[in-house]
Short mmCIF file of C-alpha atoms in Angstrom, two decimals:
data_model
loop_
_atom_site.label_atom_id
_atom_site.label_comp_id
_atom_site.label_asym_id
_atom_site.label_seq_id
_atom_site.Cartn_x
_atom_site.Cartn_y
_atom_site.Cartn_z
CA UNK A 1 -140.41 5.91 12.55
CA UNK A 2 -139.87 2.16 11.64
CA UNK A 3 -142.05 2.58 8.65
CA UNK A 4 -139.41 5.55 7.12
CA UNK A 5 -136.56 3.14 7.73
CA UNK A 6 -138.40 0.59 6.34
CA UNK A 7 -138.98 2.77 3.79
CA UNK A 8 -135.55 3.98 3.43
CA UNK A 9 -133.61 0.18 3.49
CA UNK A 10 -136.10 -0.80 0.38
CA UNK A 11 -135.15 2.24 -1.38
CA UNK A 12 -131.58 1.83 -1.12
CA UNK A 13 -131.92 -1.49 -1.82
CA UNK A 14 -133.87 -0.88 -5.27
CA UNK A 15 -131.06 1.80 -5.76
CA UNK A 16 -128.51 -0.50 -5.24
CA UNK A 17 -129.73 -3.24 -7.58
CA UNK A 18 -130.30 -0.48 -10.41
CA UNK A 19 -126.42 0.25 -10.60
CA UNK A 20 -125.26 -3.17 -10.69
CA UNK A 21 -125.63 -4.51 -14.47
CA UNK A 22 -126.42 -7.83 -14.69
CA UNK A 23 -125.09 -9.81 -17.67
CA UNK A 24 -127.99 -10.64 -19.98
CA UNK A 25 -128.14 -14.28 -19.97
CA UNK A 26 -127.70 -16.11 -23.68
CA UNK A 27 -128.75 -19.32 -24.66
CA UNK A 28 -126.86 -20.81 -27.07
CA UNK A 29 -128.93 -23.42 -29.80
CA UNK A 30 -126.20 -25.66 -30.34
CA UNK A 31 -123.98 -28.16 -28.32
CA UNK A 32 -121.74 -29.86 -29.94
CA UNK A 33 -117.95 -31.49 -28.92
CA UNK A 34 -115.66 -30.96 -31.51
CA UNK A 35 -113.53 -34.27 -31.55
CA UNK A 36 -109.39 -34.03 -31.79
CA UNK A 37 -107.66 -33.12 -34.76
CA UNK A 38 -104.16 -32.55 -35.84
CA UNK A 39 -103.28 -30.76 -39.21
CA UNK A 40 -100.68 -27.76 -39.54
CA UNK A 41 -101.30 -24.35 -40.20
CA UNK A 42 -100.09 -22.27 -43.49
CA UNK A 43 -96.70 -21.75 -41.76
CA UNK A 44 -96.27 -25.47 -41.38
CA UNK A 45 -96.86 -25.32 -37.70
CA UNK A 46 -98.99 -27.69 -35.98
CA UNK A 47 -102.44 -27.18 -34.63
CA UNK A 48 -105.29 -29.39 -32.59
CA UNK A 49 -107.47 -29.06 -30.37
CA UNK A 50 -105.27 -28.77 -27.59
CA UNK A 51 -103.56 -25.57 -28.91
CA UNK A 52 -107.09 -23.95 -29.19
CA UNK A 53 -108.59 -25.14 -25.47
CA UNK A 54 -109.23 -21.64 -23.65
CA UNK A 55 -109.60 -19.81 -26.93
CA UNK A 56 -113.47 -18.17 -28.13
CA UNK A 57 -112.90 -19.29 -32.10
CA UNK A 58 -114.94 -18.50 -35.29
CA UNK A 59 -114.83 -21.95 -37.59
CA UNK A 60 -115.10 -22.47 -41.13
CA UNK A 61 -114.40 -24.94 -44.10
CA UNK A 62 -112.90 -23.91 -47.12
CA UNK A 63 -110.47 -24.72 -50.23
CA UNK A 64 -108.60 -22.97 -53.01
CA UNK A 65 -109.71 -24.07 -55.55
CA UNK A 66 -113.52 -23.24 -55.14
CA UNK A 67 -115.52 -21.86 -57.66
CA UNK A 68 -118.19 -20.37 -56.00
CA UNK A 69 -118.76 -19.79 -52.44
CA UNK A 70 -115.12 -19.95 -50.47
CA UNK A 71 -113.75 -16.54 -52.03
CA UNK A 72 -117.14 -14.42 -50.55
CA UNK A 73 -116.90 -16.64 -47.27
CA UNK A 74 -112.91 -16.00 -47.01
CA UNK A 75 -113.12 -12.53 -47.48
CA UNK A 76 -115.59 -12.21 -45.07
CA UNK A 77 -113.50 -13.93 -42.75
CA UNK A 78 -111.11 -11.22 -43.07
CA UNK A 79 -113.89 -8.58 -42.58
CA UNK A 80 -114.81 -10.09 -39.42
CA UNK A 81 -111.04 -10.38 -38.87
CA UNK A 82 -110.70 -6.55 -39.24
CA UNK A 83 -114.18 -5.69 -36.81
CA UNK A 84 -113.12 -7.78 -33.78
CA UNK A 85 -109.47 -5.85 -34.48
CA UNK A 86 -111.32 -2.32 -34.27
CA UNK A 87 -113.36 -3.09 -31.17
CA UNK A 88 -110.15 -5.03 -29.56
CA UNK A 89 -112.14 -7.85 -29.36
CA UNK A 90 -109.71 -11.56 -29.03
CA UNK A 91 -110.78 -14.59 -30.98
CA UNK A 92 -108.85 -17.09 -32.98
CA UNK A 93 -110.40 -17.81 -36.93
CA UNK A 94 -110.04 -21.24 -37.43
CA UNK A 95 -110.42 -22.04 -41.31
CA UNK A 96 -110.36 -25.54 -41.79
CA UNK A 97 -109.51 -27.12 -45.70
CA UNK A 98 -111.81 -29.52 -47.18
CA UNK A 99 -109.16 -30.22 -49.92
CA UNK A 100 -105.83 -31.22 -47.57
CA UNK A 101 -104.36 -32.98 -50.98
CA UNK A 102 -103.91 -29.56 -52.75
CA UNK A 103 -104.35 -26.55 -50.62
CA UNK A 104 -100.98 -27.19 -48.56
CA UNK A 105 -99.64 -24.54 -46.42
CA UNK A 106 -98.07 -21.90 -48.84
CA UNK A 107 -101.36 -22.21 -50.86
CA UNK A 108 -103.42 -21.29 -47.39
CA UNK A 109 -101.41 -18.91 -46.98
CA UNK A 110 -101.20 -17.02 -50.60
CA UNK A 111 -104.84 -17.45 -50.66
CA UNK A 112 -105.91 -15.56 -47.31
CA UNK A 113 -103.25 -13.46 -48.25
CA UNK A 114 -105.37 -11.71 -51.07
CA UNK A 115 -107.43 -10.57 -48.67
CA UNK A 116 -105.81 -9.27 -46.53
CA UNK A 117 -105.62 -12.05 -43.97
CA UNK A 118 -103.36 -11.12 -40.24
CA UNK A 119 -102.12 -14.54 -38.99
CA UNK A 120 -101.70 -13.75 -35.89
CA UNK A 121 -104.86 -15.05 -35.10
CA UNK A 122 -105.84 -16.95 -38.62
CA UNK A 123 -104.81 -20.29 -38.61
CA UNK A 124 -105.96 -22.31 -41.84
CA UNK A 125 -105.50 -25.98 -41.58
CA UNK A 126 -104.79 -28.53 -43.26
CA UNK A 127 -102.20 -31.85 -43.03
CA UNK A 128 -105.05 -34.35 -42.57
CA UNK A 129 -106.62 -37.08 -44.97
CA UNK A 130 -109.43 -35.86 -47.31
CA UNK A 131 -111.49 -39.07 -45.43
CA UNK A 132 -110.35 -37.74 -41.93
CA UNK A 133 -111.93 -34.10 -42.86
CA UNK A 134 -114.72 -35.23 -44.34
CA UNK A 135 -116.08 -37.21 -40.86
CA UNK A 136 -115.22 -34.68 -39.05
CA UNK A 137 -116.67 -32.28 -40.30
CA UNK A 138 -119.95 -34.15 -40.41
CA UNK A 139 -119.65 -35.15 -37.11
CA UNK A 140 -118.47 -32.47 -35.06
CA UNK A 141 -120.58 -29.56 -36.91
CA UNK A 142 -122.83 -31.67 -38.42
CA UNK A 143 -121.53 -29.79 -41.53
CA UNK A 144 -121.38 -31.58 -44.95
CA UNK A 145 -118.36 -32.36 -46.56
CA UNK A 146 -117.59 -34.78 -49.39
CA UNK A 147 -116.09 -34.43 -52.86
CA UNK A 148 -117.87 -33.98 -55.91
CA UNK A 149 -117.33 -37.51 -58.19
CA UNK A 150 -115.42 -36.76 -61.07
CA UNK A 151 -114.67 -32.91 -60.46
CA UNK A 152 -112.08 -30.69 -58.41
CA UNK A 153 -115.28 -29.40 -56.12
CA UNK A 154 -116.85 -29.98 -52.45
CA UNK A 155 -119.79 -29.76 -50.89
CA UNK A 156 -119.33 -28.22 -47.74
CA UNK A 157 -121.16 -25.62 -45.25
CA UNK A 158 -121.02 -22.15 -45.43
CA UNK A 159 -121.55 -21.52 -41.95
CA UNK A 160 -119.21 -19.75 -39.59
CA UNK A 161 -119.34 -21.57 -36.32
CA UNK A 162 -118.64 -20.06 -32.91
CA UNK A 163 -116.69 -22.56 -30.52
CA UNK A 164 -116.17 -21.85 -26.70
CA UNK A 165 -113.19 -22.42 -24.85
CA UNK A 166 -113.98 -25.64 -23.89
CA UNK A 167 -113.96 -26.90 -27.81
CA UNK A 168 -117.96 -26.80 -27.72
CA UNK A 169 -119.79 -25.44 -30.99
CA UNK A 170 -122.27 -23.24 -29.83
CA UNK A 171 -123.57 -20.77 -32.64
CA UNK A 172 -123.39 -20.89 -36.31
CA UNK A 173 -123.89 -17.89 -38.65
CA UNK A 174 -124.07 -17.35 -42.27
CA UNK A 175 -120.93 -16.89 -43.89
CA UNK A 176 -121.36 -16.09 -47.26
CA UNK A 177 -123.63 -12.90 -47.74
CA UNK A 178 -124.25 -10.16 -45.15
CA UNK A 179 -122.71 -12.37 -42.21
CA UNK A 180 -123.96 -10.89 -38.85
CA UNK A 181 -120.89 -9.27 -37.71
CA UNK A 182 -122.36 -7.24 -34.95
CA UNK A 183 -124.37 -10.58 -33.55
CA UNK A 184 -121.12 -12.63 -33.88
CA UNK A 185 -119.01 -9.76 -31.98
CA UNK A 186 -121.58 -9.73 -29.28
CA UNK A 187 -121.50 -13.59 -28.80
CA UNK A 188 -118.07 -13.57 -28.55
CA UNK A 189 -118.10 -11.02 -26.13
CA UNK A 190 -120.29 -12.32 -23.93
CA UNK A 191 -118.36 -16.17 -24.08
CA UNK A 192 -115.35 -14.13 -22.96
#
């Protein structure tokens, strides 16, 4: 008799560790403290670091007046903008300018405004020096940055970067072609 209710405890035990899910566990690759900032947004509105804290945010750099790689990764943006929408998933998009002496805030805004951009969650930044950007950039996504001598271009990443609510980068994705939407939903998801 003490063997059957043995028996019967470690059976309802199994049973009862089958039905409760456990969260698969992630490790993240990257660690890295994103240091303050202060620029305003394209309605003229200021944004830092403290106005993110407690936010999951996608990261990128961009400006205007790129020839090649910042219209793909923009619209993209605003692809990934429309996904997380559709599956009611929250994050803030974060694009940051690498060109604060031209692309002021109406031009942010015209420009994410051709595709399609919803600002309720877009902020695109700028109101900082060109020398500020630059180091941080490099030094809190150990992302290049830097002007092009004697042209209107920048070298910059094309990465999206995923940022945790504590202001920690944690993930970084493609961002030009076939960005992994359903990888960066998922991580965002599971940061939440």
């Amino acid at each position: 008799m003490k063997k059957v209710i043995l028996l019967l405890i470690c059976l309802g035990l199994l049973n009862a560790c089958s039905k409760n899910e456990q969260k698969e566990k992630v490790v993240f690759p990257l660690n890295m403290q994103i240091s303050k900032f202060e620029g305003v947004n394209q309605d003229n509105k200021p944004i830092n670091l403290a106005t993110l804290r407690g936010k999951v945010w996608i990261a990128d750099f961009v400006f205007t007046n790129c020839d090649t790689v910042c219209s793909p990764m923009t619209a993209n943006m605003a692809e990934l903008q429309k996904k997380l929408a559709s599956e009611g998933v929250k994050a803030q998009l974060v694009s940051f300018s690498i060109d604060p002496d031209h692309d002021k805030p109406i031009i942010l805004k015209q420009y994410a405004g051709g595709v399609g951009a919803d600002f309720s969650n877009w902020n695109l930044i700028t109101g900082y020096k060109q020398e500020f950007i630059e180091s941080f950039a490099n030094k809190s996504f150990m992302a290049p940055a830097a002007k092009l001598e004697g042209s209107n271009q920048f070298v910059h990443s094309t990465n999206f970067y995923l940022v945790n609510q504590q202001g920690v980068v944690v993930q970084k994705y493609e961002g030009v072609s076939n960005p992994p939407y359903e990888q960066i939903i998922k991580d965002i998801k599971y940061l939440q």
